[in-house]
PDB file of C-alpha atoms in Angstrom:
ATOM      1  CA  MET A  17      49.416  -7.098  24.569  1.00 95.00           C
ATOM      2  CA  THR A  18      52.042  -4.789  23.806  1.00 97.00           C
ATOM      3  CA  TYR A  19      54.971  -5.955  21.743  1.00 98.00           C
ATOM      4  CA  GLN A  20      58.479  -4.203  21.579  1.00 98.00           C
ATOM      5  CA  GLY A  21      61.479  -4.374  19.632  1.00 98.00           C
ATOM      6  CA  GLY A  22      63.039  -2.298  16.677  1.00 97.00           C
ATOM      7  CA  CYS A  23      66.420  -2.277  14.834  1.00 97.00           C
ATOM      8  CA  HIS A  24      69.388  -3.543  15.910  1.00 97.00           C
ATOM      9  CA  CYS A  25      71.728  -0.466  16.785  1.00 97.00           C
ATOM     10  CA  GLY A  26      68.396   1.071  18.642  1.00 96.00           C
ATOM     11  CA  ALA A  27      67.679   3.685  17.029  1.00 97.00           C
ATOM     12  CA  ILE A  28      64.513   2.967  16.429  1.00 97.00           C
ATOM     13  CA  SER A  29      62.095   1.150  18.242  1.00 98.00           C
ATOM     14  CA  ILE A  30      58.647   0.111  18.226  1.00 98.00           C
ATOM     15  CA  GLN A  31      55.693  -0.334  20.257  1.00 98.00           C
ATOM     16  CA  VAL A  32      52.602  -2.620  18.898  1.00 98.00           C
ATOM     17  CA  GLN A  33      49.338  -3.152  20.534  1.00 98.00           C
ATOM     18  CA  GLY A  34      47.303  -5.967  19.735  1.00 97.00           C
ATOM     19  CA  GLU A  35      47.642 -10.171  19.075  1.00 97.00           C
ATOM     20  CA  ILE A  36      49.618 -11.884  16.516  1.00 97.00           C
ATOM     21  CA  GLY A  37      47.663 -14.103  14.657  1.00 91.00           C
ATOM     22  CA  GLU A  38      48.626 -15.194  11.237  1.00 95.00           C
ATOM     23  CA  VAL A  39      52.090 -13.725  10.031  1.00 97.00           C
ATOM     24  CA  TYR A  40      52.638 -13.729   6.342  1.00 96.00           C
ATOM     25  CA  GLU A  41      55.987 -14.569   4.442  1.00 96.00           C
ATOM     26  CA  CYS A  42      56.214 -13.107   0.830  1.00 93.00           C
ATOM     27  CA  ASN A  43      58.439 -14.553  -1.803  1.00 93.00           C
ATOM     28  CA  CYS A  44      58.632 -11.015  -3.576  1.00 90.00           C
ATOM     29  CA  SER A  45      62.001  -9.574  -4.709  1.00 89.00           C
ATOM     30  CA  LEU A  46      61.951  -7.596  -1.081  1.00 91.00           C
ATOM     31  CA  CYS A  47      60.776  -9.912   1.287  1.00 91.00           C
ATOM     32  CA  SER A  48      62.524 -12.884   0.243  1.00 92.00           C
ATOM     33  CA  LYS A  49      65.658 -11.288   0.265  1.00 93.00           C
ATOM     34  CA  ARG A  50      64.928  -9.356   3.870  1.00 93.00           C
ATOM     35  CA  GLY A  51      63.236 -12.363   5.298  1.00 93.00           C
ATOM     36  CA  TYR A  52      60.745 -10.654   6.683  1.00 94.00           C
ATOM     37  CA  LEU A  53      57.408 -12.215   8.581  1.00 97.00           C
ATOM     38  CA  LEU A  54      54.596  -9.680   8.284  1.00 96.00           C
ATOM     39  CA  TRP A  55      51.738  -8.899  10.873  1.00 97.00           C
ATOM     40  CA  PHE A  56      49.566  -6.432   9.477  1.00 97.00           C
ATOM     41  CA  VAL A  57      48.039  -3.778  11.972  1.00 97.00           C
ATOM     42  CA  ASP A  58      46.136  -0.196  12.231  1.00 97.00           C
ATOM     43  CA  ARG A  59      49.157   2.448  12.135  1.00 97.00           C
ATOM     44  CA  SER A  60      47.328   3.690  15.127  1.00 97.00           C
ATOM     45  CA  GLN A  61      48.664   0.580  17.256  1.00 98.00           C
ATOM     46  CA  VAL A  62      51.984   1.263  16.424  1.00 98.00           C
ATOM     47  CA  THR A  63      54.409   3.859  18.147  1.00 98.00           C
ATOM     48  CA  VAL A  64      57.815   4.504  16.594  1.00 97.00           C
ATOM     49  CA  THR A  65      60.347   5.987  18.819  1.00 97.00           C
ATOM     50  CA  GLY A  66      63.243   7.478  16.426  1.00 94.00           C
ATOM     51  CA  GLU A  67      60.968   7.295  13.319  1.00 91.00           C
ATOM     52  CA  SER A  68      62.797  10.574  12.103  1.00 93.00           C
ATOM     53  CA  ALA A  69      66.054   7.699  11.838  1.00 93.00           C
ATOM     54  CA  MET A  70      64.159   5.479   9.228  1.00 96.00           C
ATOM     55  CA  ALA A  71      65.268   5.714   5.779  1.00 97.00           C
ATOM     56  CA  THR A  72      62.132   4.885   3.504  1.00 96.00           C
ATOM     57  CA  TYR A  73      62.394   1.960   0.583  1.00 95.00           C
ATOM     58  CA  ARG A  74      59.836   2.428  -2.243  1.00 92.00           C
ATOM     59  CA  PHE A  75      59.584   0.238  -5.530  1.00 86.00           C
ATOM     60  CA  ASN A  76      57.150  -0.705  -7.976  1.00 82.00           C
ATOM     61  CA  THR A  77      53.693   0.852  -7.381  1.00 81.00           C
ATOM     62  CA  HIS A  78      55.371   3.153  -4.725  1.00 85.00           C
ATOM     63  CA  LYS A  79      52.157   2.625  -2.788  1.00 87.00           C
ATOM     64  CA  ILE A  80      54.430   0.739   0.576  1.00 90.00           C
ATOM     65  CA  GLY A  81      57.174   2.465   2.161  1.00 94.00           C
ATOM     66  CA  HIS A  82      59.763  -0.453   3.623  1.00 94.00           C
ATOM     67  CA  HIS A  83      61.163   1.538   6.871  1.00 96.00           C
ATOM     68  CA  PHE A  84      64.866   0.727   7.699  1.00 97.00           C
ATOM     69  CA  CYS A  85      67.550   1.813   9.760  1.00 97.00           C
ATOM     70  CA  PRO A  86      70.071   3.398   7.753  1.00 97.00           C
ATOM     71  CA  THR A  87      72.806   2.697  10.401  1.00 97.00           C
ATOM     72  CA  CYS A  88      72.285  -1.136  11.270  1.00 97.00           C
ATOM     73  CA  GLY A  89      69.983  -2.310   8.277  1.00 96.00           C
ATOM     74  CA  CYS A  90      67.222  -3.635   9.556  1.00 96.00           C
ATOM     75  CA  ALA A  91      63.629  -3.135   9.173  1.00 96.00           C
ATOM     76  CA  PRO A  92      61.331  -3.287  11.570  1.00 97.00           C
ATOM     77  CA  MET A  93      58.027  -2.212   9.930  1.00 97.00           C
ATOM     78  CA  GLY A  94      56.695  -0.908   6.595  1.00 95.00           C
ATOM     79  CA  SER A  95      53.420   1.139   5.912  1.00 95.00           C
ATOM     80  CA  ALA A  96      50.799   2.142   3.484  1.00 92.00           C
ATOM     81  CA  GLY A  97      48.049   4.350   4.230  1.00 93.00           C
ATOM     82  CA  ASP A  98      46.572   3.527   7.545  1.00 96.00           C
ATOM     83  CA  LYS A  99      48.252   0.273   7.600  1.00 97.00           C
ATOM     84  CA  ALA A 100      51.401  -0.671   9.384  1.00 97.00           C
ATOM     85  CA  ALA A 101      53.541  -4.308   8.219  1.00 96.00           C
ATOM     86  CA  ILE A 102      55.280  -4.768  11.278  1.00 98.00           C
ATOM     87  CA  ASN A 103      58.243  -7.206  10.924  1.00 97.00           C
ATOM     88  CA  VAL A 104      57.929  -9.851  13.864  1.00 98.00           C
ATOM     89  CA  ARG A 105      61.191 -10.783  13.624  1.00 97.00           C
ATOM     90  CA  CYS A 106      62.323  -7.334  14.826  1.00 97.00           C
ATOM     91  CA  LEU A 107      59.906  -7.742  17.937  1.00 98.00           C
ATOM     92  CA  ASP A 108      61.376  -8.940  21.459  1.00 97.00           C
ATOM     93  CA  ALA A 109      60.636 -12.044  22.613  1.00 91.00           C
ATOM     94  CA  VAL A 110      58.203 -13.058  19.772  1.00 96.00           C
ATOM     95  CA  ASP A 111      59.209 -17.193  19.307  1.00 95.00           C
ATOM     96  CA  VAL A 112      58.597 -17.303  15.568  1.00 94.00           C
ATOM     97  CA  LYS A 113      58.787 -20.843  15.335  1.00 94.00           C
ATOM     98  CA  ALA A 114      55.116 -20.855  17.288  1.00 95.00           C
ATOM     99  CA  LEU A 115      53.869 -18.512  14.988  1.00 96.00           C
ATOM    100  CA  THR A 116      50.917 -19.432  12.215  1.00 97.00           C
ATOM    101  CA  ILE A 117      52.856 -18.377   8.908  1.00 97.00           C
ATOM    102  CA  LYS A 118      50.985 -18.005   5.609  1.00 97.00           C
ATOM    103  CA  PRO A 119      52.641 -18.152   2.264  1.00 96.00           C
ATOM    104  CA  VAL A 120      52.403 -14.785   0.302  1.00 93.00           C
ATOM    105  CA  ASP A 121      53.142 -15.348  -3.478  1.00 92.00           C
ATOM    106  CA  GLY A 122      54.165 -11.794  -4.657  1.00 88.00           C
ATOM    107  CA  ARG A 123      56.352 -12.891  -7.302  1.00 88.00           C
ATOM    108  CA  SER A 124      53.093 -13.500  -8.927  1.00 88.00           C
ATOM    109  CA  ILE A 125      51.722  -9.776  -8.234  1.00 79.00           C
ATOM    110  CA  PRO A 126      52.185  -7.872 -11.851  1.00 76.00           C
ATOM    111  CA  MET A 127      55.041  -5.332 -11.536  1.00 69.00           C
ATOM    112  CA  ALA A 128      53.577  -1.830 -12.370  1.00 62.00           C
ATOM    113  CA  PRO A 129      55.095  -1.006 -16.200  1.00 61.00           C
ATOM    114  CA  PRO A 130      58.235   0.942 -15.988  1.00 56.00           C
ATOM    115  CA  ALA A 131      56.576   4.380 -16.622  1.00 52.00           C
ATOM    116  CA  ALA A 132      55.016   4.240 -13.626  1.00 47.00           C
ATOM    117  CA  GLN A 133      57.966   2.999 -11.592  1.00 46.00           C
ATOM    118  CA  ASN A 134      59.716   6.278 -12.177  1.00 46.00           C
ATOM    119  CA  ALA A 135      56.527   8.555 -11.353  1.00 43.00           C
TER     120      ALA A 135
END
């Protein structure tokens, strides 16, 4: 199945191939504030239009790029290596109430030492 979505203003659109199984709701400081519901896929399953318009925020270990639209603030995806974390709340025609949501205790994941955060 192909899912379409993107940011609120339309500057960034995404197309994702696959079937949504479980989605993850992390309680870390960023995910909980943004209300992410994440579906992990291979980056090869994602096509992004307007990728050059995306801004990226990295924190803690700086391994994950949290991509968002600097105009409207919506955050349709994140990425690390060959994986993408799709925010299913930014996909069109997905009933989030029908999804299997798995909680993740991201607050319990140790933070990187302060020196490593500035690297």
